[in-house]
mmCIF file of C-alpha atoms in Angstrom:
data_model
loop_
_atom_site.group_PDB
_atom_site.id
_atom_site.type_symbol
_atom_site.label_atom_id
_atom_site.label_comp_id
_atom_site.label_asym_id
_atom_site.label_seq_id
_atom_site.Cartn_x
_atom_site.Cartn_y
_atom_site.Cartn_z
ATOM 1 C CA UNK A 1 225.983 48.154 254.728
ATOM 2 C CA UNK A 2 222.202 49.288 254.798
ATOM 3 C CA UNK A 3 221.783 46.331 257.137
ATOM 4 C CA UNK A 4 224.273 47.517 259.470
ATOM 5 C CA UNK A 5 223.113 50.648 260.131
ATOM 6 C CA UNK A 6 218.982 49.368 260.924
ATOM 7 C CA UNK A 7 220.898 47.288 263.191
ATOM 8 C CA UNK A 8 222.420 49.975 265.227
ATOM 9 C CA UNK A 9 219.270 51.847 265.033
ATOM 10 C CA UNK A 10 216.900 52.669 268.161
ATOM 11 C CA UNK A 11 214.799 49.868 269.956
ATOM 12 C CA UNK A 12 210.951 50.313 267.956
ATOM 13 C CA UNK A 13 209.521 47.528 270.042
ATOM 14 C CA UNK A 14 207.846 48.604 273.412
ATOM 15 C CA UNK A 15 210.783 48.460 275.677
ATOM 16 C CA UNK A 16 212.003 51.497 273.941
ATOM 17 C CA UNK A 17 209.115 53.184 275.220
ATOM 18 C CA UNK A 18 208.359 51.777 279.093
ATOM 19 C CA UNK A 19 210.645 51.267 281.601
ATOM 20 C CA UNK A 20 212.612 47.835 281.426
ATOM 21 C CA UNK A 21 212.367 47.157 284.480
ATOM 22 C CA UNK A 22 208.819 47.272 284.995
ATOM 23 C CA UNK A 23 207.011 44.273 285.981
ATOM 24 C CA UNK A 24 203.426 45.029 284.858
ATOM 25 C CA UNK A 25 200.428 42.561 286.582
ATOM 26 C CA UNK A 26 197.664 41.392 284.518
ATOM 27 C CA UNK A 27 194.065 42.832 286.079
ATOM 28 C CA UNK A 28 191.647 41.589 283.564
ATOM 29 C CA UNK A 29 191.393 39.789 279.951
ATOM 30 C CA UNK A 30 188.440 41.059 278.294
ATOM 31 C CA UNK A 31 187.223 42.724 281.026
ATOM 32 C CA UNK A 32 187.427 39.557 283.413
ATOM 33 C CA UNK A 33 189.261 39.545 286.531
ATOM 34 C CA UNK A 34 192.117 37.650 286.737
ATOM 35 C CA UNK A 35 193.237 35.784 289.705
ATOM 36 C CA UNK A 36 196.894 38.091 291.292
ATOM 37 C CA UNK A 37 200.283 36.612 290.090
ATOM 38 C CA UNK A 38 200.276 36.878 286.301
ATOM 39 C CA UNK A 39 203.089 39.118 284.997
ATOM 40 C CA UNK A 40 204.664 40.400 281.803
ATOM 41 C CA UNK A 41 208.453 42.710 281.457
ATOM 42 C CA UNK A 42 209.508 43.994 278.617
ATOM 43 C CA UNK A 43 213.672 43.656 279.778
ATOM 44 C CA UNK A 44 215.348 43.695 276.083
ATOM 45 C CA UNK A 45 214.792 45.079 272.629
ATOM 46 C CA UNK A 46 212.394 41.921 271.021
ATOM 47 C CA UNK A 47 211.860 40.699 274.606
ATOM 48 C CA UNK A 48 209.076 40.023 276.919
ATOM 49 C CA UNK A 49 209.255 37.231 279.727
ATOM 50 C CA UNK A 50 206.789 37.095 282.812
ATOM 51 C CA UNK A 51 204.536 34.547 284.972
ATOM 52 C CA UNK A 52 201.407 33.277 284.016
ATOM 53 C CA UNK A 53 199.556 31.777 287.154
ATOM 54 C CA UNK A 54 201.161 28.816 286.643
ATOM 55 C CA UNK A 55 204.321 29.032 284.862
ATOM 56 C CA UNK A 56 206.917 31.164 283.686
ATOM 57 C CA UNK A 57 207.197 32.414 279.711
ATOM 58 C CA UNK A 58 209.116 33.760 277.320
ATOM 59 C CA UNK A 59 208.204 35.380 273.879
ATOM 60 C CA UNK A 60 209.321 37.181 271.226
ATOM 61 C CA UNK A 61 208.067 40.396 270.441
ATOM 62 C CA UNK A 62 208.915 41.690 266.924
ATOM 63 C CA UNK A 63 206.437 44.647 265.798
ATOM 64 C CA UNK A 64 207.216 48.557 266.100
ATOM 65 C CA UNK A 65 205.262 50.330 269.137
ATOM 66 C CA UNK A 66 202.177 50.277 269.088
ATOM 67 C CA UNK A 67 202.129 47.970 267.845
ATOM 68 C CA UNK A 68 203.052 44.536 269.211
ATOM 69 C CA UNK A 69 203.304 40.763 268.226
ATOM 70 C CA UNK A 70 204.573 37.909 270.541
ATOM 71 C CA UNK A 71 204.925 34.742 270.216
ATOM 72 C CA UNK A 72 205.397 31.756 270.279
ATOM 73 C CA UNK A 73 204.758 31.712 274.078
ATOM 74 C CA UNK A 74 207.366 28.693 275.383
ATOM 75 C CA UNK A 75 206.838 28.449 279.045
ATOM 76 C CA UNK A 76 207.702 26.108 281.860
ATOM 77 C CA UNK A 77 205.125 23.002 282.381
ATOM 78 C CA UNK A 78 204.168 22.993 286.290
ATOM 79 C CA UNK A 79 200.158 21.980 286.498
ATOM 80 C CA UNK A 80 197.884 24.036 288.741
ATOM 81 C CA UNK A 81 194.531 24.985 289.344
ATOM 82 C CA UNK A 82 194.772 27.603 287.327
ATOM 83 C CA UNK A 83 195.914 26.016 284.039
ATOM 84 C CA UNK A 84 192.662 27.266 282.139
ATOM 85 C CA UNK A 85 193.574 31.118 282.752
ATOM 86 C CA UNK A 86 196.999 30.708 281.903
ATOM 87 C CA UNK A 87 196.376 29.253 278.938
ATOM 88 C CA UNK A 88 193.864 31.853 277.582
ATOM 89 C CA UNK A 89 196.685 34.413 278.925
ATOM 90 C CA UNK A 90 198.729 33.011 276.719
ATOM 91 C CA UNK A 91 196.858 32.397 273.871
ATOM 92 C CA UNK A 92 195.188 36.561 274.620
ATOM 93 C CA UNK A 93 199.752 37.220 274.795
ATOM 94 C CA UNK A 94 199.995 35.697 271.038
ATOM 95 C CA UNK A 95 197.022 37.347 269.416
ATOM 96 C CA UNK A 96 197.335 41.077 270.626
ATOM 97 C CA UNK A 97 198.074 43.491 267.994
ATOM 98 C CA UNK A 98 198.313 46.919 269.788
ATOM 99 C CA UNK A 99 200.116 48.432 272.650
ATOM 100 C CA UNK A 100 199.161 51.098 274.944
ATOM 101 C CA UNK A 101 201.794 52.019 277.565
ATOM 102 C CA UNK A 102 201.586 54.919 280.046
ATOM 103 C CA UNK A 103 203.660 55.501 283.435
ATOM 104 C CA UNK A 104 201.144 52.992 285.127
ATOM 105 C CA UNK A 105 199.174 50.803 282.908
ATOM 106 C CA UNK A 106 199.339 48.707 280.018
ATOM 107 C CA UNK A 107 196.969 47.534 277.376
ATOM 108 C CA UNK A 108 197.510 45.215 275.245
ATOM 109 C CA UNK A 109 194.631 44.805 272.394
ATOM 110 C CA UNK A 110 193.440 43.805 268.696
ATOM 111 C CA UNK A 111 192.952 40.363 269.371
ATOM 112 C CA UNK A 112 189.257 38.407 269.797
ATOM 113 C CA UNK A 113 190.240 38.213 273.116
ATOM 114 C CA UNK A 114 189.561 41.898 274.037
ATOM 115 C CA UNK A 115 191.630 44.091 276.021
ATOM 116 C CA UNK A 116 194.712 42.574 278.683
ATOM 117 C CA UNK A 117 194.808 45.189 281.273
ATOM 118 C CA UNK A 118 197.880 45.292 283.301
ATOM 119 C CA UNK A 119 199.287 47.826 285.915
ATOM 120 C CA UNK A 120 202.756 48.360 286.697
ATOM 121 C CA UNK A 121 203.623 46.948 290.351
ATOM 122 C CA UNK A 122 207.018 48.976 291.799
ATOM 123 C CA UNK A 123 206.712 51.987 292.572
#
């Protein structure tokens, strides 16, 4: 019965607290620039999906704002130029540990990786 009732409880993971239908844009990994097209949303409870600059993704995200933990990353396999970023994108996606979500920008952080900057695109 306990069970039940967590169930029905409110969404802890971040898309309880940002819009759903953001589409944040990744700026920077560690303070790098990244080249434009990398995304993440947040569009369910235990949900994030986006674009990396190669390929789509989808991940599970199962830790209590502010905290956060996705992973695995399973994405599509195009090839590109730009394999190299995506894949430290992805691997920066699966070792974050804290989120930091405001109307406009979000930070993802805790990992060896340093801080993924991202700012929300629509208006």
């Amino acid at each position: 019965m306990l069970l039940v009732v967590a169930a029905c409880g409110p969404d802890e993971t971040i898309s309880g607290y940002s819009d759903r239908e953001a589409v944040w844009a990744l700026e920077s990994i560690g303070g790098d620039p990244v080249p434009p097209g990398a995304t993440i949303r947040f569009p369910a409870e235990g949900e994030a999906v986006g674009e990396g600059p190669c390929n789509a993704f989808r991940a599970e995200q199962t830790a209590p704002y502010p905290w956060i933990e996705l992973g695995p990353v399973a994405a599509t396999r195009r090839a590109c130029p730009l394999l190299a970023v995506e894949t430290r994108y992805f691997g920066a996606l699966e070792r974050a540990t804290l989120a930091e979500a405001s109307d406009r920008v979000l930070i993802l952080s805790g990992g060896p990786d340093g801080e993924l900057v991202f700012r929300r695109t629509d208006p």
